[in-house]
Amino acid sequence: MQFIDEFRNPTQVKSLLSQIHAWVKKTSFTAEKPLQIMEVCGGHTHAIFKFGLERLLPPEIEFIHGPGCPVCVLPMGRIDACIEIAKRPEVIFCTFGDAIRVPGRQGSLLKARQEGAAVRLIYSPMDALTIAEQNPDKKIVLFGLGFETTMPSVAITLQQAKQRNITNFFVFCQHITIIPTLKSLLMTPDIQIDAFLGPGHLSMVIGTHPYSFICEQYHKPVVVSGFEPTDILQSIVMVLKQFANKQCLVENQYRRVVPDEGNPRALAVINDVFIMQGDDEWRGLGIIPDSGVRLNETYAAFDAEKHFQPKQQRVADDPQSRCGDVLTGRCKPLECHLFGKQCTPESAYGALMVSSEGACAAYYQYRQGEPA
Amino acid sequence: MCIGVPCKITAIDPNQPTKATAEVNGIQRDVNISLVSSGNEQSLVGQWVLVHVGFAMSLLDEEEAEQTLTALNAMQEEEPDVNILFKP
């Protein structure tokens, strides 16, 4: 078992597509009023386009690309605050590759690096701690971002920093939690979502139980899905079966990775380091109540914002771009007037175009040149 | 951001029990195993894990994977006309 190739078997892909064509006929969805499935996670968006799955589905099924790409919802003002810190001469600013090209009002972290700021790409949060130990005369700032998938690894890194008494290490905390984000989406009146593909890797941390409110209060099925072609197609079959059988459940297609109870150790380290507090503003989504994540009092000394006190900036999204409409499923990337013209991966207006998991980047890479 | 890669643990660092070497497609990389270890690190050697930003986040369940594949195969057998849709 290699856990990848087995889930890319073309014969099984064909079989699943035939199942999807058969099951969709047993539902009330039509080409005019299709089943709108939101894939919450940017990893799913990327896989759907990479494997061309959306072209293989019947017209009665439409994907809505959700907000679960933490880079895509980064507000411009927060990037500006990171750049302000990164430009300090005593700072080495460490970021995951996804975030380095996201534009703020003052350009991106990549531009700051070209202008002389010490911005380093890291693979793991632990790499930033190693850099801190190797550079005792510098202040190392880790750009902590991501949903619950990434929070445990940043939390463990902070625990290690505290344990080893490393005082030149800081975290700029830009984490976001998934459940308030989904609640906010579901409470938006003009968004039509019939069902969700639940995020596979985030769910290996939080489990599947936290999604039950989506079924109970909003009557929409959720299937937590893996990322390979047969995973995504099997999850769609599971969603269709629920509609055909008039059920509404949280189901787990990705059992080989996601235990229904999540990873209790990962949840414990999150609770040891972070506190969920306050409302935060997200690009394209606006203010989401209770979505804020901060370092708790025990870790306050590691809080980059407390230490460096960057200017708090709120920058409105460019009114010409439709990032928010794409993020919430109101329009497709090709319907944005800037797409492929002023907004390309090289000169992006929004994060959806620069993040490898962003819907616009996926359209640009795989669907460019098609009519809107 | 949430990309995870299945890797197989090949060795535990004798000096740092939270650190392991894992292999994927012939490439070796360091992996922190503190989120999946229950004290007996050596028992993880040979185990597949899902790695995200250098941390093993979940133990891969081979039995569940087999069950998913079995279910997919069964689906195929139930659908003898599966190729009808794909004929030119």
Short mmCIF file of C-alpha atoms in Angstrom, two decimals:
data_model
loop_
_atom_site.label_atom_id
_atom_site.label_comp_id
_atom_site.label_asym_id
_atom_site.label_seq_id
_atom_site.Cartn_x
_atom_site.Cartn_y
_atom_site.Cartn_z
CA MET A 1 0.00 0.00 0.00
CA GLN A 2 1.40 3.40 -1.04
CA PHE A 3 -1.74 5.38 -0.09
CA ILE A 4 -1.71 7.44 -3.29
CA ASP A 5 -1.60 5.35 -6.49
CA GLU A 6 -4.34 3.04 -5.26
CA PHE A 7 -6.71 6.01 -5.21
CA ARG A 8 -5.96 7.14 -8.76
CA ASN A 9 -7.07 3.98 -10.56
CA PRO A 10 -8.67 5.04 -13.89
CA THR A 11 -11.03 2.06 -13.95
CA GLN A 12 -12.38 3.04 -10.56
CA VAL A 13 -12.67 6.67 -11.65
CA LYS A 14 -14.86 5.51 -14.56
CA SER A 15 -16.92 3.33 -12.27
CA LEU A 16 -17.48 6.20 -9.84
CA LEU A 17 -18.48 8.55 -12.65
CA SER A 18 -21.04 6.05 -13.82
CA GLN A 19 -22.35 5.86 -10.24
CA ILE A 20 -22.57 9.64 -10.12
CA HIS A 21 -24.50 9.77 -13.40
CA ALA A 22 -26.88 7.11 -12.10
CA TRP A 23 -27.42 8.60 -8.63
CA VAL A 24 -27.92 12.17 -9.79
CA LYS A 25 -30.96 10.95 -11.76
CA LYS A 26 -32.48 9.82 -8.49
CA THR A 27 -32.35 13.36 -7.11
CA SER A 28 -34.29 16.48 -8.08
CA PHE A 29 -31.22 18.38 -9.34
CA THR A 30 -31.18 19.56 -12.94
CA ALA A 31 -28.69 21.29 -15.26
CA GLU A 32 -30.61 24.54 -14.65
CA LYS A 33 -30.71 24.06 -10.89
CA PRO A 34 -27.66 21.94 -10.15
CA LEU A 35 -26.48 20.43 -6.89
CA GLN A 36 -24.04 23.01 -5.59
CA ILE A 37 -21.31 21.33 -3.56
CA MET A 38 -18.87 23.57 -1.76
CA GLU A 39 -15.41 22.08 -1.44
CA VAL A 40 -14.25 23.95 1.65
CA CYS A 41 -10.55 23.21 1.32
CA GLY A 42 -8.21 24.76 -1.25
CA GLY A 43 -6.45 21.40 -1.50
CA HIS A 44 -9.67 19.96 -2.91
CA THR A 45 -10.02 22.88 -5.33
CA HIS A 46 -6.53 22.21 -6.62
CA ALA A 47 -7.15 18.45 -6.96
CA ILE A 48 -10.48 18.99 -8.77
CA PHE A 49 -8.74 21.10 -11.42
CA LYS A 50 -5.51 19.11 -11.55
CA PHE A 51 -7.42 15.91 -12.34
CA GLY A 52 -10.06 17.69 -14.45
CA LEU A 53 -12.85 16.25 -12.32
CA GLU A 54 -15.27 19.13 -12.84
CA ARG A 55 -15.35 18.41 -16.57
CA LEU A 56 -16.23 14.76 -16.02
CA LEU A 57 -19.28 15.46 -13.87
CA PRO A 58 -22.82 15.70 -15.22
CA PRO A 59 -24.26 19.23 -15.59
CA GLU A 60 -26.49 18.61 -12.57
CA ILE A 61 -23.45 19.01 -10.27
CA GLU A 62 -21.49 22.20 -9.73
CA PHE A 63 -18.54 22.87 -7.44
CA ILE A 64 -18.49 26.05 -5.37
CA HIS A 65 -14.91 26.81 -4.34
CA GLY A 66 -14.91 27.61 -0.65
CA PRO A 67 -12.84 29.79 1.66
CA GLY A 68 -10.69 27.04 3.16
CA CYS A 69 -7.41 28.34 1.81
CA PRO A 70 -5.97 30.37 4.69
CA VAL A 71 -3.67 32.30 2.38
CA CYS A 72 -6.62 33.38 0.22
CA VAL A 73 -8.42 35.05 3.12
CA LEU A 74 -5.37 36.98 4.37
CA PRO A 75 -6.35 40.66 4.72
CA MET A 76 -4.05 43.17 3.03
CA GLY A 77 -3.52 45.10 6.26
CA ARG A 78 -2.07 42.02 7.95
CA ILE A 79 0.45 41.50 5.15
CA ASP A 80 1.41 45.16 5.56
CA ALA A 81 2.00 44.58 9.29
CA CYS A 82 4.20 41.56 8.49
CA ILE A 83 6.21 43.63 6.02
CA GLU A 84 6.65 46.38 8.60
CA ILE A 85 8.12 43.83 11.02
CA ALA A 86 10.16 42.05 8.33
CA LYS A 87 11.86 45.32 7.33
CA ARG A 88 13.30 45.86 10.81
CA PRO A 89 17.07 45.30 10.61
CA GLU A 90 17.17 42.94 13.60
CA VAL A 91 14.44 40.65 12.21
CA ILE A 92 14.54 37.45 10.16
CA PHE A 93 10.96 36.88 9.01
CA CYS A 94 10.07 33.23 8.30
CA THR A 95 7.07 32.30 6.17
CA PHE A 96 5.58 29.32 4.38
CA GLY A 97 5.99 29.64 0.61
CA ASP A 98 2.25 30.09 0.03
CA ALA A 99 2.19 33.50 1.69
CA ILE A 100 5.27 35.15 0.24
CA ARG A 101 3.58 36.55 -2.88
CA VAL A 102 0.29 37.63 -1.35
CA PRO A 103 -0.08 41.34 -2.08
CA GLY A 104 -0.63 43.87 0.68
CA ARG A 105 -1.02 47.59 0.09
CA GLN A 106 2.76 47.95 0.37
CA GLY A 107 3.54 45.00 -1.92
CA SER A 108 4.31 41.44 -0.88
CA LEU A 109 6.84 39.78 1.43
CA LEU A 110 8.69 38.76 -1.74
CA LYS A 111 8.97 42.41 -2.76
CA ALA A 112 10.17 43.27 0.76
CA ARG A 113 12.86 40.60 0.39
CA GLN A 114 13.92 42.03 -2.97
CA GLU A 115 14.23 45.38 -1.22
CA GLY A 116 16.57 43.93 1.38
CA ALA A 117 14.37 42.53 4.15
CA ALA A 118 15.49 39.19 5.59
CA VAL A 119 12.51 37.06 4.56
CA ARG A 120 13.11 33.32 4.58
CA LEU A 121 10.96 30.48 3.28
CA ILE A 122 10.52 27.59 5.65
CA TYR A 123 9.08 24.12 5.20
CA SER A 124 8.26 23.49 8.87
CA PRO A 125 7.67 25.88 11.81
CA MET A 126 10.51 24.02 13.54
CA ASP A 127 12.87 25.40 10.87
CA ALA A 128 12.19 28.91 12.24
CA LEU A 129 13.17 27.76 15.73
CA THR A 130 16.42 26.31 14.38
CA ILE A 131 17.13 29.66 12.68
CA ALA A 132 16.50 31.38 16.04
CA GLU A 133 19.03 29.12 17.78
CA GLN A 134 21.58 29.70 15.02
CA ASN A 135 21.14 33.50 15.08
CA PRO A 136 21.07 34.60 18.73
CA ASP A 137 21.75 38.23 17.74
CA LYS A 138 18.61 38.36 15.55
CA LYS A 139 14.90 38.28 16.28
CA ILE A 140 13.16 35.50 14.39
CA VAL A 141 9.48 35.95 13.52
CA LEU A 142 7.38 33.02 12.30
CA PHE A 143 4.31 33.90 10.23
CA GLY A 144 1.84 31.54 11.92
CA LEU A 145 -1.08 31.10 9.59
CA GLY A 146 -3.52 28.43 8.64
CA PHE A 147 -6.56 26.62 9.95
CA GLU A 148 -6.48 23.89 12.59
CA THR A 149 -4.27 21.79 10.29
CA THR A 150 -1.27 24.01 10.93
CA MET A 151 -2.05 25.24 14.45
CA PRO A 152 -0.71 22.13 16.26
CA SER A 153 2.72 22.33 14.61
CA VAL A 154 3.05 26.05 15.42
CA ALA A 155 1.88 25.27 18.98
CA ILE A 156 4.51 22.55 19.44
CA THR A 157 7.17 24.90 18.08
CA LEU A 158 6.13 27.48 20.69
CA GLN A 159 6.15 24.86 23.44
CA GLN A 160 9.68 23.93 22.40
CA ALA A 161 10.77 27.59 22.35
CA LYS A 162 9.44 28.04 25.89
CA GLN A 163 10.96 24.79 27.11
CA ARG A 164 14.37 25.65 25.63
CA ASN A 165 14.09 29.23 26.89
CA ILE A 166 14.60 30.72 23.42
CA THR A 167 13.89 34.42 23.78
CA ASN A 168 14.57 35.63 20.23
CA PHE A 169 11.66 33.73 18.69
CA PHE A 170 8.22 35.25 17.99
CA VAL A 171 5.04 34.28 16.19
CA PHE A 172 2.86 36.62 14.14
CA CYS A 173 -0.44 34.88 14.76
CA GLN A 174 -2.80 34.86 11.79
CA HIS A 175 -4.52 31.55 12.43
CA ILE A 176 -8.18 31.07 11.66
CA THR A 177 -10.69 28.49 12.88
CA ILE A 178 -12.95 26.64 10.50
CA ILE A 179 -16.25 26.34 12.36
CA PRO A 180 -16.93 30.12 12.73
CA THR A 181 -15.95 30.52 9.06
CA LEU A 182 -18.51 27.92 7.99
CA LYS A 183 -21.16 29.40 10.31
CA SER A 184 -20.59 32.82 8.80
CA LEU A 185 -20.95 31.40 5.28
CA LEU A 186 -24.13 29.54 6.17
CA MET A 187 -25.67 32.65 7.70
CA THR A 188 -25.10 34.71 4.54
CA PRO A 189 -28.53 34.93 2.90
CA ASP A 190 -27.70 34.87 -0.82
CA ILE A 191 -25.28 31.95 -0.83
CA GLN A 192 -26.63 28.76 -2.35
CA ILE A 193 -24.81 25.74 -1.02
CA ASP A 194 -26.58 22.38 -0.98
CA ALA A 195 -23.80 20.23 0.51
CA PHE A 196 -20.19 20.33 1.66
CA LEU A 197 -17.06 18.32 0.95
CA GLY A 198 -15.41 18.57 4.35
CA PRO A 199 -11.70 19.39 4.55
CA GLY A 200 -9.72 16.16 4.89
CA HIS A 201 -6.54 17.26 6.57
CA LEU A 202 -8.09 19.84 8.85
CA SER A 203 -10.51 17.14 10.00
CA MET A 204 -7.70 14.78 11.04
CA VAL A 205 -7.15 17.35 13.82
CA ILE A 206 -10.73 18.33 14.79
CA GLY A 207 -12.52 15.12 13.73
CA THR A 208 -15.93 14.95 12.09
CA HIS A 209 -18.26 15.72 15.04
CA PRO A 210 -17.86 19.54 14.93
CA TYR A 211 -19.66 19.60 11.55
CA SER A 212 -22.90 18.12 12.90
CA PHE A 213 -24.49 21.58 13.30
CA ILE A 214 -24.42 21.92 9.49
CA CYS A 215 -26.79 18.95 9.21
CA GLU A 216 -28.84 19.68 12.32
CA GLN A 217 -29.34 23.44 11.90
CA TYR A 218 -28.88 24.00 8.18
CA HIS A 219 -29.95 20.60 6.79
CA LYS A 220 -27.00 20.25 4.44
CA PRO A 221 -25.00 17.01 4.09
CA VAL A 222 -21.26 16.99 4.82
CA VAL A 223 -18.82 14.35 3.55
CA VAL A 224 -15.25 14.65 4.80
CA SER A 225 -13.16 13.75 1.78
CA GLY A 226 -9.66 12.73 0.81
CA PHE A 227 -7.75 14.43 -1.98
CA GLU A 228 -7.23 11.75 -4.62
CA PRO A 229 -9.60 11.49 -7.63
CA THR A 230 -11.44 8.42 -6.36
CA ASP A 231 -11.78 10.06 -2.92
CA ILE A 232 -13.49 13.14 -4.30
CA LEU A 233 -15.73 11.19 -6.68
CA GLN A 234 -16.68 8.68 -3.99
CA SER A 235 -17.55 11.59 -1.70
CA ILE A 236 -19.86 12.99 -4.40
CA VAL A 237 -21.57 9.60 -4.68
CA MET A 238 -22.05 9.67 -0.89
CA VAL A 239 -23.59 13.18 -1.08
CA LEU A 240 -25.92 12.12 -3.93
CA LYS A 241 -27.03 9.01 -2.04
CA GLN A 242 -27.96 11.19 0.91
CA PHE A 243 -30.16 13.39 -1.28
CA ALA A 244 -31.68 10.40 -3.06
CA ASN A 245 -32.45 8.73 0.27
CA LYS A 246 -33.60 12.01 1.87
CA GLN A 247 -30.87 11.85 4.53
CA CYS A 248 -28.70 14.57 5.99
CA LEU A 249 -25.57 13.29 7.72
CA VAL A 250 -21.93 13.98 8.41
CA GLU A 251 -20.09 11.13 6.70
CA ASN A 252 -16.40 10.33 6.62
CA GLN A 253 -15.01 9.11 3.29
CA TYR A 254 -11.39 9.67 4.41
CA ARG A 255 -11.33 7.10 7.21
CA ARG A 256 -7.80 5.98 6.42
CA VAL A 257 -6.58 9.39 7.67
CA VAL A 258 -9.39 11.02 9.65
CA PRO A 259 -10.56 9.47 12.93
CA ASP A 260 -14.05 10.74 13.81
CA GLU A 261 -12.70 12.03 17.13
CA GLY A 262 -9.76 13.84 15.44
CA ASN A 263 -6.34 13.92 17.08
CA PRO A 264 -6.81 14.61 20.83
CA ARG A 265 -3.10 15.33 21.30
CA ALA A 266 -3.17 17.95 18.54
CA LEU A 267 -6.28 19.54 20.08
CA ALA A 268 -4.56 19.60 23.48
CA VAL A 269 -1.48 21.48 22.19
CA ILE A 270 -3.75 23.98 20.41
CA ASN A 271 -5.56 24.61 23.70
CA ASP A 272 -2.27 24.91 25.58
CA VAL A 273 -0.97 27.74 23.37
CA PHE A 274 -3.85 29.53 21.66
CA ILE A 275 -6.99 31.22 22.80
CA MET A 276 -10.00 31.67 20.53
CA GLN A 277 -11.00 35.23 21.16
CA GLY A 278 -12.73 38.08 19.38
CA ASP A 279 -13.88 38.77 15.86
CA ASP A 280 -11.46 38.98 12.95
CA GLU A 281 -11.65 40.42 9.49
CA TRP A 282 -10.88 38.18 6.53
CA ARG A 283 -10.24 39.09 2.97
CA GLY A 284 -13.36 38.70 0.88
CA LEU A 285 -15.39 37.43 3.81
CA GLY A 286 -15.54 40.50 6.05
CA ILE A 287 -15.76 40.28 9.82
CA ILE A 288 -16.34 36.76 11.09
CA PRO A 289 -17.55 36.62 14.69
CA ASP A 290 -15.40 34.51 17.06
CA SER A 291 -12.89 33.61 14.35
CA GLY A 292 -9.93 35.29 16.06
CA VAL A 293 -7.01 33.19 17.34
CA ARG A 294 -4.35 34.66 19.64
CA LEU A 295 -1.48 33.38 21.75
CA ASN A 296 -2.67 32.98 25.34
CA GLU A 297 -1.14 34.78 28.34
CA THR A 298 1.39 32.00 28.98
CA TYR A 299 2.86 32.59 25.53
CA ALA A 300 2.41 36.39 25.43
CA ALA A 301 6.19 36.93 25.41
CA PHE A 302 6.35 35.16 22.03
CA ASP A 303 3.65 37.35 20.46
CA ALA A 304 5.28 39.30 17.60
CA GLU A 305 2.55 41.94 17.60
CA LYS A 306 2.95 42.63 21.32
CA HIS A 307 6.71 42.81 20.92
CA PHE A 308 7.01 44.89 17.75
CA GLN A 309 3.72 46.82 17.95
CA PRO A 310 3.17 47.19 14.18
CA LYS A 311 0.57 49.71 13.02
CA GLN A 312 -2.89 48.15 12.97
CA GLN A 313 -4.07 48.60 9.43
CA ARG A 314 -7.40 47.98 7.84
CA VAL A 315 -7.27 48.07 4.09
CA ALA A 316 -10.44 47.66 2.06
CA ASP A 317 -10.36 45.08 -0.71
CA ASP A 318 -9.96 46.54 -4.20
CA PRO A 319 -13.53 47.19 -5.39
CA GLN A 320 -12.59 46.13 -8.95
CA SER A 321 -11.68 42.61 -7.88
CA ARG A 322 -14.29 39.99 -7.08
CA CYS A 323 -12.18 37.89 -4.69
CA GLY A 324 -14.95 37.86 -2.07
CA ASP A 325 -17.58 36.80 -4.60
CA VAL A 326 -15.35 33.94 -5.77
CA LEU A 327 -14.60 32.87 -2.19
CA THR A 328 -18.27 32.70 -1.33
CA GLY A 329 -19.36 31.04 -4.56
CA ARG A 330 -21.24 34.05 -5.96
CA CYS A 331 -19.15 33.99 -9.14
CA LYS A 332 -16.52 31.96 -10.90
CA PRO A 333 -12.98 33.35 -11.46
CA LEU A 334 -13.55 33.73 -15.21
CA GLU A 335 -16.41 36.15 -14.49
CA CYS A 336 -14.05 38.65 -12.78
CA HIS A 337 -13.03 41.41 -15.18
CA LEU A 338 -9.46 41.43 -13.85
CA PHE A 339 -8.88 37.69 -14.31
CA GLY A 340 -5.93 36.93 -16.58
CA LYS A 341 -5.56 40.62 -17.48
CA GLN A 342 -4.51 42.89 -14.61
CA CYS A 343 -4.63 39.89 -12.23
CA THR A 344 -2.23 37.04 -13.05
CA PRO A 345 0.04 34.93 -10.83
CA GLU A 346 2.90 37.32 -11.66
CA SER A 347 0.98 40.50 -10.81
CA ALA A 348 -1.90 39.46 -8.63
CA TYR A 349 -4.59 41.69 -7.18
CA GLY A 350 -5.78 39.05 -4.77
CA ALA A 351 -4.48 36.05 -2.89
CA LEU A 352 -6.75 33.70 -4.80
CA MET A 353 -4.42 34.15 -7.75
CA VAL A 354 -1.13 33.61 -5.91
CA SER A 355 -1.88 30.77 -3.54
CA SER A 356 -1.35 27.38 -5.16
CA GLU A 357 -4.67 26.39 -3.60
CA GLY A 358 -6.57 29.47 -4.71
CA ALA A 359 -9.50 29.04 -7.09
CA CYS A 360 -8.21 31.75 -9.45
CA ALA A 361 -4.74 30.18 -9.63
CA ALA A 362 -6.35 26.83 -10.43
CA TYR A 363 -8.47 28.38 -13.19
CA TYR A 364 -5.43 30.25 -14.52
CA GLN A 365 -3.30 27.12 -14.59
CA TYR A 366 -5.87 24.71 -15.98
CA ARG A 367 -8.75 26.63 -17.58
CA GLN A 368 -7.27 29.84 -18.96
CA GLY A 369 -8.57 30.88 -22.35
CA GLU A 370 -12.01 29.38 -21.89
CA PRO A 371 -15.06 31.61 -22.22
CA ALA A 372 -16.58 32.84 -18.97
CA MET B 1 -1.42 25.17 3.17
CA CYS B 2 -3.24 22.02 4.13
CA ILE B 3 -1.35 19.70 1.83
CA GLY B 4 -0.38 16.46 3.51
CA VAL B 5 1.81 13.69 2.19
CA PRO B 6 1.73 10.02 3.19
CA CYS B 7 5.21 8.97 4.36
CA LYS B 8 6.61 5.78 5.88
CA ILE B 9 8.63 6.08 9.10
CA THR B 10 12.00 4.37 8.64
CA ALA B 11 13.94 5.31 11.79
CA ILE B 12 13.66 7.11 15.13
CA ASP B 13 16.41 9.52 16.19
CA PRO B 14 18.06 7.83 19.21
CA ASN B 15 18.91 11.22 20.72
CA GLN B 16 15.55 12.92 20.12
CA PRO B 17 12.64 10.49 20.39
CA THR B 18 10.18 13.02 18.91
CA LYS B 19 12.21 13.11 15.72
CA ALA B 20 11.95 10.42 13.06
CA THR B 21 13.12 9.87 9.51
CA ALA B 22 10.34 9.25 7.05
CA GLU B 23 10.48 8.28 3.41
CA VAL B 24 8.29 9.14 0.49
CA ASN B 25 9.14 8.25 -3.12
CA GLY B 26 12.70 7.46 -2.07
CA ILE B 27 13.22 10.86 -0.43
CA GLN B 28 14.16 10.91 3.26
CA ARG B 29 13.00 13.74 5.48
CA ASP B 30 12.90 14.61 9.16
CA VAL B 31 9.49 14.37 10.74
CA ASN B 32 8.30 15.36 14.21
CA ILE B 33 6.22 12.49 15.60
CA SER B 34 5.07 13.92 18.94
CA LEU B 35 1.43 14.14 17.77
CA VAL B 36 1.18 10.45 16.83
CA SER B 37 3.49 8.77 19.35
CA SER B 38 2.09 7.12 22.43
CA GLY B 39 5.42 6.56 24.19
CA ASN B 40 6.85 3.60 22.31
CA GLU B 41 8.44 5.38 19.37
CA GLN B 42 10.18 2.29 17.99
CA SER B 43 6.79 0.73 17.32
CA LEU B 44 6.20 3.48 14.74
CA VAL B 45 9.00 2.24 12.46
CA GLY B 46 7.37 0.89 9.31
CA GLN B 47 4.15 2.80 10.03
CA TRP B 48 2.65 5.15 7.42
CA VAL B 49 1.82 8.66 8.64
CA LEU B 50 0.28 11.74 7.06
CA VAL B 51 2.88 14.51 7.19
CA HIS B 52 2.00 18.22 7.14
CA VAL B 53 4.67 20.97 7.49
CA GLY B 54 7.18 18.50 8.94
CA PHE B 55 4.82 16.98 11.53
CA ALA B 56 3.21 13.55 11.44
CA MET B 57 -0.44 14.45 12.04
CA SER B 58 -2.21 11.13 11.71
CA LEU B 59 -1.40 7.42 11.60
CA LEU B 60 -2.63 6.01 8.31
CA ASP B 61 -5.03 3.16 8.81
CA GLU B 62 -4.23 0.43 6.29
CA GLU B 63 -7.34 -1.54 7.17
CA GLU B 64 -9.59 1.46 6.48
CA ALA B 65 -7.73 2.11 3.22
CA GLU B 66 -8.28 -1.53 2.16
CA GLN B 67 -11.97 -1.22 3.04
CA THR B 68 -12.32 1.90 0.89
CA LEU B 69 -10.65 0.12 -2.03
CA THR B 70 -12.78 -2.99 -1.51
CA ALA B 71 -15.90 -0.82 -1.57
CA LEU B 72 -14.74 0.79 -4.79
CA ASN B 73 -14.05 -2.60 -6.37
CA ALA B 74 -17.44 -3.88 -5.31
CA MET B 75 -19.05 -0.85 -6.92
CA GLN B 76 -17.30 -1.67 -10.16
CA GLU B 77 -18.55 -5.27 -10.15
CA GLU B 78 -22.11 -4.07 -9.61
CA GLU B 79 -21.84 -1.91 -12.70
CA PRO B 80 -21.16 -4.21 -15.68
CA ASP B 81 -22.21 -1.43 -18.07
CA VAL B 82 -19.71 0.99 -16.61
CA ASN B 83 -17.98 1.66 -19.93
CA ILE B 84 -21.14 2.47 -21.85
CA LEU B 85 -20.90 6.12 -20.84
CA PHE B 86 -17.37 6.41 -22.14
CA LYS B 87 -17.74 4.93 -25.60
CA PRO B 88 -16.99 7.49 -28.28
#
